[in-house]
Coordinates of C-alpha atoms in Angstrom, one line a residue:
Chain E
M125 CA 57.0 -4.4 24.3
K126 CA 59.8 -1.4 23.9
D127 CA 62.0 -0.5 22.4
V128 CA 64.7 -3.6 23.5
S129 CA 68.2 -2.1 22.0
E130 CA 68.0 0.6 25.5
M131 CA 68.7 -0.6 28.5
Y132 CA 64.6 -1.4 28.9
I133 CA 63.8 -2.6 32.5
P134 CA 60.7 -6.1 31.7
T135 CA 57.7 -5.4 33.7
Y136 CA 55.5 -7.6 35.0
D137 CA 52.7 -6.9 32.7
D138 CA 55.6 -7.8 30.1
V139 CA 55.4 -11.7 31.7
L140 CA 52.1 -11.6 31.5
E141 CA 52.0 -11.2 27.7
A142 CA 54.4 -13.1 27.3
H143 CA 52.6 -16.4 28.5
E144 CA 49.8 -15.6 26.2
R145 CA 52.4 -15.3 23.9
I146 CA 54.4 -18.7 23.9
A147 CA 51.3 -20.9 25.7
P148 CA 51.1 -22.7 22.2
Y149 CA 54.5 -23.2 22.0
I150 CA 55.2 -24.1 26.0
H151 CA 54.1 -27.2 28.3
R152 CA 53.2 -26.6 31.9
T153 CA 55.6 -28.3 33.0
P154 CA 55.1 -30.6 36.8
V155 CA 55.8 -29.6 39.8
L156 CA 57.1 -32.6 41.8
T157 CA 57.9 -33.9 45.2
S158 CA 59.8 -36.3 47.1
S159 CA 59.0 -37.9 50.1
Y160 CA 62.6 -39.1 50.2
F161 CA 64.0 -35.7 49.6
N162 CA 61.9 -34.0 52.6
E163 CA 63.4 -36.6 55.3
L164 CA 67.0 -35.9 53.4
T165 CA 66.7 -32.1 53.4
G166 CA 64.4 -31.4 56.6
A167 CA 62.3 -28.7 54.1
E168 CA 59.2 -29.3 51.6
L169 CA 60.4 -29.4 48.4
F170 CA 59.2 -28.8 44.8
F171 CA 60.2 -29.2 42.4
K172 CA 59.1 -27.6 39.0
C173 CA 60.5 -29.8 36.0
E174 CA 61.2 -27.8 33.3
N175 CA 63.6 -30.6 32.2
F176 CA 60.5 -32.0 30.9
Q177 CA 60.0 -28.2 28.9
K178 CA 59.5 -28.4 25.1
A179 CA 63.4 -28.2 23.8
G180 CA 64.4 -29.9 27.1
A181 CA 64.8 -26.3 28.7
F182 CA 62.9 -23.5 30.4
K183 CA 64.9 -21.3 27.4
V184 CA 62.0 -22.0 25.2
R185 CA 60.3 -20.4 27.0
G186 CA 62.2 -16.9 26.1
A187 CA 63.5 -17.7 23.3
S188 CA 59.5 -18.3 22.1
N189 CA 58.6 -14.9 23.3
A190 CA 61.1 -13.6 21.3
V191 CA 60.9 -15.3 17.8
F192 CA 56.4 -15.0 18.4
G193 CA 57.3 -11.3 19.3
L194 CA 59.2 -10.2 15.5
S195 CA 57.1 -8.2 13.7
E196 CA 57.1 -10.0 9.7
E197 CA 59.0 -7.5 8.4
D198 CA 61.9 -8.9 11.0
A199 CA 60.9 -12.5 11.5
A200 CA 61.4 -12.5 8.1
K201 CA 65.4 -12.3 8.5
G202 CA 65.0 -14.8 11.1
V203 CA 67.4 -15.1 14.2
C204 CA 70.6 -15.2 15.8
T205 CA 72.4 -16.0 18.9
H206 CA 75.4 -17.4 20.4
S207 CA 74.7 -20.3 23.8
S208 CA 76.5 -22.3 26.0
G209 CA 73.8 -24.7 24.4
N210 CA 70.0 -25.2 25.7
H211 CA 69.3 -21.4 24.7
A212 CA 70.3 -22.9 21.1
L213 CA 68.6 -25.5 20.8
S214 CA 65.1 -23.8 22.2
L215 CA 65.4 -20.7 19.8
S216 CA 66.1 -23.1 16.7
Y217 CA 62.6 -24.6 18.3
A218 CA 61.2 -21.4 18.7
A219 CA 62.7 -20.1 14.8
G220 CA 61.2 -24.0 13.4
R221 CA 58.0 -23.3 14.7
R222 CA 57.5 -20.0 13.0
G223 CA 60.0 -21.2 9.9
I224 CA 62.2 -18.9 10.4
P225 CA 66.5 -19.3 9.8
C226 CA 68.1 -19.6 13.1
N227 CA 71.8 -19.0 13.2
V228 CA 74.0 -20.3 16.5
V229 CA 77.7 -19.9 17.7
M230 CA 78.8 -22.8 19.4
P231 CA 81.3 -23.6 22.1
R232 CA 82.9 -26.4 20.4
T233 CA 83.2 -28.5 23.6
A234 CA 79.6 -28.4 24.4
P235 CA 78.2 -31.6 24.5
E236 CA 77.2 -33.5 21.5
A237 CA 73.9 -34.6 22.3
K238 CA 72.9 -30.8 22.4
K239 CA 74.4 -30.1 18.8
A240 CA 72.7 -32.7 17.3
A241 CA 69.3 -31.5 18.7
V242 CA 70.3 -28.2 17.6
R243 CA 70.6 -28.7 14.4
G244 CA 67.4 -31.4 14.7
Y245 CA 65.1 -28.7 15.0
G246 CA 66.5 -27.1 11.5
G247 CA 70.0 -24.8 13.6
I248 CA 72.2 -23.7 11.7
I249 CA 76.1 -23.5 14.2
T250 CA 79.1 -21.8 13.6
E251 CA 82.0 -23.2 16.3
C252 CA 83.4 -21.6 18.6
E253 CA 86.3 -22.1 21.0
P254 CA 84.5 -22.5 25.2
S255 CA 85.9 -18.9 26.0
T256 CA 82.9 -15.5 26.0
T257 CA 85.6 -14.0 23.7
S258 CA 85.8 -15.7 21.0
R259 CA 82.0 -16.3 21.5
E260 CA 81.4 -12.9 20.7
E261 CA 83.9 -12.4 17.6
V262 CA 82.9 -15.6 16.2
F263 CA 79.0 -14.4 16.4
A264 CA 79.6 -10.4 15.2
E265 CA 80.4 -12.4 11.5
V266 CA 77.8 -14.4 12.0
Q267 CA 75.0 -11.5 13.0
A268 CA 77.1 -9.4 10.7
K269 CA 76.8 -11.8 7.2
T270 CA 72.7 -13.4 7.9
G271 CA 71.3 -9.9 9.6
G272 CA 69.2 -11.9 11.8
D273 CA 67.6 -10.6 15.4
F274 CA 69.9 -11.2 17.8
V275 CA 67.8 -12.9 20.4
H276 CA 70.6 -12.7 24.1
P277 CA 70.6 -15.5 25.8
Y278 CA 70.2 -13.6 29.3
N279 CA 70.9 -10.0 28.9
D280 CA 67.3 -9.6 26.8
P281 CA 64.5 -8.5 28.1
R282 CA 61.9 -10.4 25.6
V283 CA 64.2 -13.2 27.3
I284 CA 64.0 -12.3 30.6
A285 CA 60.1 -11.7 30.2
G286 CA 59.5 -14.9 29.1
Q287 CA 61.9 -17.4 31.7
G288 CA 59.4 -15.1 34.1
T289 CA 56.5 -17.5 33.2
C290 CA 57.6 -19.9 35.3
S291 CA 57.3 -18.9 38.6
R292 CA 53.3 -17.7 37.9
E293 CA 52.9 -21.3 36.6
F294 CA 54.7 -22.7 40.1
M295 CA 53.2 -20.1 42.5
E296 CA 49.4 -21.1 41.2
Q297 CA 50.1 -24.5 40.6
T298 CA 52.1 -24.7 44.8
G299 CA 50.0 -22.2 46.3
G300 CA 53.3 -20.6 47.5
V301 CA 56.5 -21.2 48.7
D302 CA 58.7 -19.8 51.6
M303 CA 61.9 -19.1 49.4
M304 CA 62.4 -20.4 45.5
V305 CA 66.2 -22.0 44.2
A306 CA 67.6 -21.2 41.0
P307 CA 71.0 -21.6 39.9
I308 CA 72.1 -18.6 37.7
G309 CA 74.7 -18.4 35.3
G310 CA 73.9 -15.2 33.0
G311 CA 70.6 -15.1 35.6
G312 CA 68.3 -15.4 32.6
M313 CA 66.3 -17.4 35.2
I314 CA 66.6 -15.9 38.0
S315 CA 66.1 -12.4 36.6
G316 CA 62.4 -13.8 35.3
T317 CA 62.1 -14.9 38.5
C318 CA 62.7 -12.0 40.4
L319 CA 60.6 -9.9 38.2
T320 CA 57.4 -12.4 38.8
L321 CA 57.9 -13.2 42.3
S322 CA 58.9 -9.2 43.5
N323 CA 55.4 -8.5 41.6
I324 CA 53.0 -11.5 42.6
A325 CA 54.2 -13.1 46.2
P326 CA 57.4 -9.8 47.0
E327 CA 57.7 -12.1 50.3
V328 CA 59.3 -15.3 49.0
Q329 CA 62.8 -15.4 49.7
I330 CA 64.9 -16.1 46.6
I331 CA 68.0 -17.7 46.8
A332 CA 71.1 -18.0 43.5
S333 CA 72.7 -21.9 43.0
E334 CA 76.0 -21.5 41.4
P335 CA 79.0 -24.1 40.5
E336 CA 81.9 -23.0 43.0
Q337 CA 84.2 -23.1 40.1
A338 CA 82.3 -20.3 38.2
D339 CA 81.4 -18.2 41.5
D340 CA 81.7 -15.0 39.1
A341 CA 77.8 -14.4 39.8
Y342 CA 78.8 -15.4 43.9
R343 CA 81.6 -12.4 44.0
S344 CA 79.7 -9.7 41.9
F345 CA 76.7 -10.1 44.8
K346 CA 79.1 -9.2 47.3
A347 CA 81.4 -7.0 45.7
G348 CA 78.4 -4.7 44.6
H349 CA 79.4 -4.8 40.8
I350 CA 79.6 -7.3 37.9
I351 CA 82.8 -9.4 38.3
A352 CA 82.8 -11.5 34.7
D353 CA 85.4 -14.5 34.1
D354 CA 86.6 -14.9 30.2
A355 CA 86.3 -19.5 30.8
P356 CA 85.8 -20.5 33.7
E357 CA 85.7 -24.5 34.3
T358 CA 82.9 -26.5 35.3
I359 CA 81.0 -29.3 34.7
A360 CA 77.7 -26.9 34.7
D361 CA 78.1 -26.2 31.7
G362 CA 74.8 -24.6 31.5
L363 CA 76.1 -22.0 34.4
K364 CA 79.8 -20.6 33.2
V365 CA 78.6 -17.3 31.0
P366 CA 78.8 -13.9 33.0
L367 CA 76.2 -11.8 34.0
K368 CA 74.3 -8.1 31.9
E369 CA 73.4 -5.3 33.2
R370 CA 70.2 -6.3 33.1
T371 CA 70.1 -9.7 34.9
W372 CA 72.9 -7.8 37.7
H373 CA 69.9 -5.8 37.8
F374 CA 67.2 -8.1 39.1
V375 CA 69.8 -10.0 40.9
S376 CA 71.6 -6.7 42.8
N377 CA 67.7 -6.0 43.8
Y378 CA 65.4 -9.2 44.1
V379 CA 68.5 -11.7 45.0
S380 CA 68.6 -12.8 48.9
D381 CA 71.5 -14.9 48.6
I382 CA 73.6 -16.8 46.5
L383 CA 74.5 -20.1 47.2
T384 CA 77.7 -22.0 45.8
A385 CA 78.8 -25.6 45.4
S386 CA 81.9 -27.9 45.2
E387 CA 82.0 -29.6 41.0
Q388 CA 81.9 -32.8 43.0
E389 CA 78.1 -32.1 45.5
I390 CA 76.8 -31.0 42.3
I391 CA 77.4 -34.6 40.8
D392 CA 76.5 -36.1 43.7
A393 CA 73.2 -33.9 44.2
M394 CA 72.2 -34.5 40.4
K395 CA 72.8 -38.9 40.6
L396 CA 70.1 -39.3 43.6
T397 CA 68.2 -37.0 41.4
W398 CA 68.5 -39.8 38.9
Q399 CA 68.5 -42.3 41.2
R400 CA 65.5 -41.5 44.0
M401 CA 63.1 -39.0 41.7
K402 CA 63.4 -40.6 38.5
I403 CA 63.4 -37.9 36.2
V404 CA 67.2 -36.9 34.2
M405 CA 68.5 -33.5 35.1
E406 CA 71.8 -32.2 33.5
P407 CA 74.4 -30.6 36.5
S408 CA 73.3 -27.3 36.0
C409 CA 70.0 -28.0 37.7
A410 CA 72.1 -30.1 40.6
V411 CA 73.2 -27.2 41.6
P412 CA 70.0 -25.7 43.6
L413 CA 69.5 -29.2 45.2
A414 CA 73.4 -29.4 45.8
T415 CA 73.3 -26.0 47.8
I416 CA 70.4 -27.4 49.8
L417 CA 71.7 -30.1 51.1
K418 CA 75.0 -28.6 51.8
N419 CA 73.0 -25.3 53.6
K420 CA 70.1 -27.6 54.9
E421 CA 69.8 -25.2 58.4
K422 CA 68.4 -22.3 56.2
F423 CA 66.0 -24.6 54.3
A424 CA 65.0 -27.0 56.9
G425 CA 61.0 -26.2 57.8
K426 CA 60.2 -24.0 54.8
R427 CA 58.3 -24.4 51.7
V428 CA 61.3 -24.6 49.2
G429 CA 60.5 -24.1 45.4
V430 CA 63.3 -25.3 43.2
I431 CA 63.8 -24.9 39.8
V432 CA 65.1 -28.6 37.0
T433 CA 66.1 -25.9 34.9
G434 CA 66.7 -28.9 32.1
G435 CA 67.6 -32.4 31.4
N436 CA 70.2 -32.7 28.1
V437 CA 72.4 -34.5 29.2
D438 CA 74.9 -36.3 26.6
L439 CA 74.2 -40.4 28.2
D440 CA 77.9 -41.6 27.0
K441 CA 79.3 -38.9 28.9
L442 CA 77.6 -38.9 33.1
P443 CA 80.1 -37.1 34.8
W444 CA 79.9 -39.8 37.8
M445 CA 81.4 -42.0 35.2
L446 CA 84.1 -39.6 33.2
N447 CA 86.5 -40.8 36.9
Chain H
M275 CA 40.1 -61.8 50.5
K276 CA 39.6 -65.8 49.9
D277 CA 41.8 -68.7 50.8
V278 CA 45.3 -67.7 48.7
S279 CA 46.7 -71.4 49.0
E280 CA 44.1 -72.7 46.2
M281 CA 44.1 -71.3 43.0
Y282 CA 41.8 -68.5 43.3
I283 CA 41.2 -66.2 40.5
P284 CA 40.9 -62.6 41.9
T285 CA 38.2 -60.4 40.7
Y286 CA 37.6 -57.1 40.0
D287 CA 35.7 -56.5 43.3
D288 CA 39.8 -57.9 44.9
V289 CA 41.2 -54.7 42.5
L290 CA 38.5 -52.3 44.1
E291 CA 39.4 -53.6 47.7
A292 CA 43.1 -53.6 46.4
H293 CA 42.6 -50.1 45.8
E294 CA 41.3 -48.6 48.9
R295 CA 43.3 -50.4 50.5
I296 CA 46.7 -49.2 49.8
A297 CA 46.3 -45.7 48.8
P298 CA 47.8 -44.0 51.5
Y299 CA 50.5 -46.2 50.7
I300 CA 51.0 -45.4 47.1
H301 CA 50.8 -43.0 44.4
R302 CA 48.4 -42.1 41.9
T303 CA 51.4 -41.9 39.3
P304 CA 51.1 -38.9 36.4
V305 CA 50.7 -40.5 32.5
L306 CA 53.1 -38.3 30.2
T307 CA 52.6 -38.4 26.5
S308 CA 55.6 -36.7 24.2
S309 CA 55.2 -35.5 21.1
Y310 CA 58.7 -36.5 19.6
F311 CA 57.4 -39.7 20.1
N312 CA 53.8 -39.8 18.7
E313 CA 55.6 -38.2 15.2
L314 CA 57.6 -40.8 15.2
T315 CA 55.4 -43.9 16.2
G316 CA 52.2 -42.3 14.1
A317 CA 50.6 -43.8 17.4
E318 CA 49.3 -41.2 20.7
L319 CA 50.9 -42.5 23.4
F320 CA 50.1 -42.5 27.3
F321 CA 52.5 -43.3 29.1
K322 CA 51.7 -44.3 33.3
C323 CA 55.0 -43.9 34.8
E324 CA 55.2 -46.4 37.7
N325 CA 59.2 -45.2 37.7
F326 CA 58.0 -42.7 39.8
Q327 CA 55.8 -44.9 41.9
K328 CA 57.1 -45.2 45.7
A329 CA 59.7 -47.9 45.5
G330 CA 60.4 -47.5 42.1
A331 CA 58.1 -49.7 40.9
F332 CA 54.5 -50.7 40.1
K333 CA 55.3 -54.0 42.4
V334 CA 54.7 -52.1 45.4
R335 CA 50.9 -52.4 44.6
G336 CA 50.6 -55.7 44.3
A337 CA 53.1 -55.9 47.2
S338 CA 51.4 -53.4 49.5
N339 CA 47.9 -54.9 48.8
A340 CA 49.1 -58.2 50.1
V341 CA 50.5 -56.6 54.0
F342 CA 48.1 -54.5 54.6
G343 CA 45.5 -57.3 54.5
L344 CA 47.7 -59.6 56.4
S345 CA 46.1 -60.1 59.8
E346 CA 47.4 -58.8 62.7
E347 CA 48.5 -62.1 63.6
D348 CA 50.2 -63.2 60.2
A349 CA 51.5 -59.8 60.3
A350 CA 53.6 -60.6 63.6
K351 CA 55.6 -63.3 61.8
G352 CA 56.2 -60.9 58.8
V353 CA 56.7 -61.4 54.5
C354 CA 59.1 -63.7 52.9
T355 CA 59.5 -64.1 48.9
H356 CA 61.8 -64.5 46.4
S357 CA 62.0 -61.4 43.7
S358 CA 64.2 -60.6 40.5
G359 CA 64.1 -57.4 42.2
N360 CA 61.2 -54.4 42.4
H361 CA 58.9 -57.1 44.1
A362 CA 62.0 -57.6 47.1
L363 CA 62.5 -53.8 46.8
S364 CA 58.4 -53.2 46.9
L365 CA 57.8 -55.9 50.1
S366 CA 60.3 -54.2 52.1
Y367 CA 58.7 -50.8 51.6
A368 CA 55.5 -52.1 52.3
A369 CA 56.7 -54.7 55.0
G370 CA 58.7 -51.0 56.4
R371 CA 55.5 -49.3 56.9
R372 CA 53.8 -52.1 58.3
G373 CA 56.7 -52.3 61.1
I374 CA 56.7 -56.1 59.8
P375 CA 59.9 -58.2 59.0
C376 CA 60.4 -58.8 55.5
N377 CA 62.5 -61.2 54.2
V378 CA 64.0 -61.8 50.6
V379 CA 65.7 -64.2 48.8
M380 CA 68.2 -62.5 45.2
P381 CA 70.0 -63.8 42.7
R382 CA 73.7 -62.1 43.9
T383 CA 73.2 -60.8 40.4
A384 CA 70.7 -58.7 40.8
P385 CA 71.9 -55.2 40.7
E386 CA 73.3 -53.6 43.3
A387 CA 71.1 -50.5 43.4
K388 CA 68.3 -52.8 44.2
K389 CA 70.3 -54.6 46.7
A390 CA 71.3 -51.5 48.1
A391 CA 67.4 -50.4 48.3
V392 CA 66.3 -53.0 49.4
R393 CA 68.4 -52.8 52.8
G394 CA 67.5 -49.1 52.9
Y395 CA 64.1 -50.1 53.5
G396 CA 64.6 -52.8 56.2
G397 CA 64.6 -55.7 53.9
I398 CA 67.2 -58.9 55.0
I399 CA 68.2 -60.5 51.6
T400 CA 69.4 -63.5 51.4
E401 CA 71.5 -64.5 48.0
C402 CA 71.0 -67.5 45.4
E403 CA 72.3 -68.1 42.2
P404 CA 70.4 -66.9 38.8
S405 CA 68.1 -69.0 38.1
T406 CA 64.7 -70.5 39.2
T407 CA 66.1 -73.8 40.2
S408 CA 68.4 -71.9 42.6
R409 CA 65.9 -69.3 44.2
E410 CA 63.2 -72.0 44.8
E411 CA 64.9 -73.9 46.9
V412 CA 67.4 -70.8 48.7
F413 CA 63.6 -69.6 49.5
A414 CA 62.3 -72.5 51.1
E415 CA 65.3 -72.1 53.8
V416 CA 64.6 -68.6 54.2
Q417 CA 60.7 -69.4 55.1
A418 CA 61.1 -72.6 56.8
K419 CA 63.2 -70.9 58.7
T420 CA 61.4 -67.5 59.2
G421 CA 57.9 -68.5 58.4
G422 CA 56.5 -65.2 57.2
D423 CA 53.1 -65.2 54.5
F424 CA 55.2 -66.5 51.4
V425 CA 54.1 -63.4 49.0
H426 CA 55.3 -64.7 45.4
P427 CA 55.9 -61.4 43.3
Y428 CA 53.0 -62.5 40.3
N429 CA 51.2 -65.9 41.2
D430 CA 49.7 -64.9 44.6
P431 CA 46.0 -63.5 43.7
R432 CA 45.9 -61.0 46.2
V433 CA 49.2 -59.5 43.7
I434 CA 47.6 -60.0 40.6
A435 CA 45.1 -57.6 42.1
G436 CA 47.3 -55.0 43.6
Q437 CA 48.4 -54.3 40.2
G438 CA 45.3 -54.3 38.4
T439 CA 44.7 -51.0 40.7
C440 CA 47.2 -49.3 37.8
S441 CA 44.6 -49.4 35.3
R442 CA 42.0 -48.7 37.2
E443 CA 43.9 -45.2 37.4
F444 CA 44.7 -45.0 34.2
M445 CA 41.7 -45.3 32.4
E446 CA 40.0 -42.3 35.0
Q447 CA 43.2 -40.4 34.1
T448 CA 43.4 -41.2 30.0
G449 CA 39.7 -41.1 29.4
G450 CA 40.7 -45.0 27.4
V451 CA 42.3 -46.1 25.3
D452 CA 42.6 -48.7 21.9
M453 CA 45.8 -50.7 23.0
M454 CA 47.6 -51.5 26.5
V455 CA 50.9 -52.8 26.0
A456 CA 53.1 -53.5 29.4
P457 CA 55.7 -56.0 29.3
I458 CA 55.6 -59.9 30.4
G459 CA 58.3 -61.4 33.0
G460 CA 56.6 -63.7 35.9
G461 CA 53.0 -62.0 34.1
G462 CA 52.4 -60.0 37.5
M463 CA 51.4 -56.5 36.1
I464 CA 49.7 -58.3 32.7
S465 CA 47.0 -59.8 34.8
G466 CA 46.2 -57.2 36.1
T467 CA 45.8 -55.2 33.5
C468 CA 43.7 -58.0 31.8
L469 CA 41.6 -58.4 35.7
T470 CA 41.1 -54.6 35.6
L471 CA 40.9 -53.6 31.6
S472 CA 37.8 -57.1 30.9
N473 CA 36.1 -55.8 33.2
I474 CA 35.9 -51.5 33.0
A475 CA 37.2 -52.1 28.8
P476 CA 36.5 -55.3 27.2
E477 CA 37.0 -53.3 24.2
V478 CA 40.8 -52.3 24.8
Q479 CA 43.1 -54.8 24.0
I480 CA 46.2 -56.0 25.5
I481 CA 49.5 -56.7 24.0
A482 CA 52.4 -57.8 25.9
S483 CA 56.5 -57.0 25.2
E484 CA 59.3 -59.3 26.1
P485 CA 63.2 -59.3 25.8
E486 CA 63.5 -62.1 22.2
Q487 CA 66.0 -63.9 24.5
A488 CA 63.8 -64.3 27.4
D489 CA 60.7 -65.5 25.0
D490 CA 58.5 -67.9 27.1
A491 CA 55.8 -66.0 27.3
Y492 CA 55.7 -65.4 23.3
R493 CA 56.0 -69.5 22.8
S494 CA 53.9 -70.4 25.7
F495 CA 51.3 -68.3 24.2
K496 CA 52.5 -69.8 20.6
A497 CA 51.8 -73.7 22.6
G498 CA 49.0 -72.9 24.7
H499 CA 51.0 -74.4 27.5
I500 CA 53.2 -72.8 30.3
I501 CA 56.7 -73.6 28.2
A502 CA 59.0 -72.1 31.9
D503 CA 63.0 -71.6 31.2
D504 CA 65.2 -72.2 34.0
A505 CA 67.9 -68.4 33.5
P506 CA 67.4 -66.9 30.5
E507 CA 69.7 -64.2 29.8
T508 CA 68.4 -59.9 29.2
I509 CA 69.2 -56.9 29.9
A510 CA 65.4 -56.4 30.8
D511 CA 66.7 -58.4 34.5
G512 CA 62.4 -57.9 35.3
L513 CA 61.5 -60.1 33.1
K514 CA 63.3 -63.2 33.5
V515 CA 60.9 -65.2 35.0
P516 CA 58.2 -68.0 34.1
L517 CA 54.5 -67.5 34.1
K518 CA 52.7 -69.2 36.5
E519 CA 48.8 -71.0 36.6
R520 CA 47.6 -68.2 37.8
T521 CA 48.7 -66.0 35.3
W522 CA 48.7 -68.1 32.7
H523 CA 44.9 -67.8 33.5
F524 CA 45.0 -64.3 32.3
V525 CA 48.3 -64.3 30.0
S526 CA 46.5 -67.3 27.8
N527 CA 42.3 -65.8 27.8
Y528 CA 42.9 -61.5 27.6
V529 CA 46.6 -61.0 25.8
S530 CA 45.6 -60.4 22.2
D531 CA 49.1 -60.6 21.5
I532 CA 52.7 -60.8 22.8
L533 CA 55.2 -58.8 21.1
T534 CA 59.3 -59.7 21.2
A535 CA 62.2 -57.1 20.7
S536 CA 65.7 -57.5 20.4
E537 CA 68.2 -56.1 23.5
Q538 CA 69.9 -53.7 21.4
E539 CA 65.5 -52.7 20.0
I540 CA 65.5 -52.5 24.0
I541 CA 68.8 -50.9 24.8
D542 CA 68.0 -47.7 22.4
A543 CA 64.7 -47.8 22.8
M544 CA 65.7 -47.0 26.8
K545 CA 67.9 -44.7 25.7
L546 CA 65.9 -42.6 23.3
T547 CA 63.4 -42.4 26.0
W548 CA 65.9 -40.6 29.0
Q549 CA 67.1 -38.3 26.2
R550 CA 63.5 -37.3 24.5
M551 CA 61.2 -38.1 27.6
K552 CA 63.7 -36.8 30.7
I553 CA 62.8 -39.6 32.9
V554 CA 64.9 -42.7 34.3
M555 CA 63.8 -46.2 32.9
E556 CA 64.1 -49.7 33.6
P557 CA 65.5 -52.0 30.4
S558 CA 62.7 -54.1 31.4
C559 CA 60.1 -51.0 30.8
A560 CA 62.1 -50.3 27.4
V561 CA 60.7 -53.1 26.3
P562 CA 56.6 -52.4 25.3
L563 CA 57.8 -49.0 23.4
A564 CA 61.1 -51.4 21.9
T565 CA 58.3 -53.8 20.2
I566 CA 56.2 -50.8 19.4
L567 CA 59.1 -48.8 17.4
K568 CA 59.7 -52.3 15.5
N569 CA 55.8 -52.9 14.7
K570 CA 54.7 -49.3 13.9
E571 CA 51.8 -50.6 11.7
K572 CA 50.3 -52.4 14.2
F573 CA 49.3 -48.9 16.3
A574 CA 49.9 -46.2 13.6
G575 CA 46.4 -43.9 14.3
K576 CA 45.9 -46.1 17.7
R577 CA 45.7 -44.8 21.2
V578 CA 48.0 -46.0 23.4
G579 CA 48.8 -46.8 26.9
V580 CA 52.0 -47.8 28.0
I581 CA 53.1 -48.8 31.5
V582 CA 56.2 -47.5 31.6
T583 CA 56.6 -50.3 34.7
G584 CA 60.3 -49.2 37.1
G585 CA 63.2 -46.8 37.2
N586 CA 65.6 -48.7 39.5
V587 CA 68.0 -48.9 37.0
D588 CA 72.3 -49.1 38.3
L589 CA 73.6 -45.9 37.2
D590 CA 77.0 -46.7 37.4
K591 CA 76.5 -49.7 34.9
L592 CA 74.1 -48.6 31.5
P593 CA 73.4 -50.7 29.3
W594 CA 74.6 -48.3 26.1
M595 CA 78.1 -48.7 28.3
L596 CA 78.7 -51.9 28.3
N597 CA 80.3 -52.6 24.9

């Protein structure tokens, strides 16, 4: 890995290196199919279940790559980050496995289940307000105080290369698809997906799915430059953050389309998945299915990969019970 | 298969025949492991995930064996049954696959999600009161009217042989365990487990798990004869029914022990599984884990199979939200 302080764009060799580095710390998660959802959509869907991943989300791939790629000297100072939840959890898990400290800045509104899990993995939490501005301010203080290596939740080449390992596994497990759909927030998973597929399966169309109420990536995509909102409100709490320059590089070059879904469509897709597939998934990862159900004609007759990004839900506050 | 109207006890050959017969209609469900639960219990746990089974429960194994074993002539008259839920669902699914009618008597208190799913598979529901007496009375009327083949939810050799296919798969998938734990209601799954394991792995200890509030199998086991309650009350709605002569045969001959758990212990185990394993399971199948957590010393250091029997839950009425 090269100097990460510059605008380094990771390569597929970085993905291969990451995969070897993180293999002892991650699961090769299963790919599930559902005849119910195949009939409902007219497509052949393959769900890559990162909700079964260590720490409950794909983010452990990128976080582990960053943590285990540090020199002994750098590792001794620990790591730090800001995150809406799963990256905090994943970085705490990875740091715990390496035995180094991990400081995380989290919005005070993050699900209690996620905060408790971060602490369970040994992470030290400092709370901020639920806006990008507050998060960045509080984080600057924490970083100055601790001196730990900053592992950005997505705008970090080590993280993007780590997320790229997911699609590599998926292609081995399924033998290939026509389209790949993943949620987009800051763009880490989509960027890793673009990085891997543009190298090993450039024929696969990559579609990003986003909540209507946090559609900054959609608007950026249409405008041709990054548009960032300060504090969008959506049930898909993992998707509130804006694109940054590295993820924009991948989104602008490799994503075919960005589709959006309403809050109710996201909640319906989430509940239907729990009911029919018997898996616990977060609101954020119901967004791809919500957009597939809304745009059936686009996917009908195709083999479609769906990345189920995580399963860390506050079971006491399920969205279909909040009325 | 021999005359089922007599006290025929199925053999392992019946299990093998069942497995071949039902293979096109069932999933070979995955076996999941969890480092979290291994650490928590000190045992090595293998979860056989029948919540991912067709129709959401193991019962589709026995139901499909009965339905697809019928002669053309008998099949034309359809099938009928009474069930607390999953057998109704499974028989409706199997009958639908064969294209024959299915009449089911269900307690009016059964989860709405199960009733809707029965209807979704084409089953015709007649409701009864939530007691064994009422269920048997109403069923006698329905059977007399329709003339369909009665597929008892558990006291039927075709059903027991079908459930026995689950342990056969499990042993192939895991290479063997020291103990096998399954919930006990009427005893269909436990009987199938006993039938298979006593033939192919007689060294495996078979443990049944039961709610304290519906502990008729536990009391029967201690007394040496069947004790049946009329209408026990428990959150584990699949486990309210009493043992019958065929399942008693297996329980009394092959089960090593029956362990019980309180309602709160069942709910806690259920919620913890959703949180940590990210799978949707019914209260009934949280009972084995609840008894393992309560009796850690019995399982520590052992390889332990756990049958996760089903995932058909009313997502609007989760038990930890009913206070």
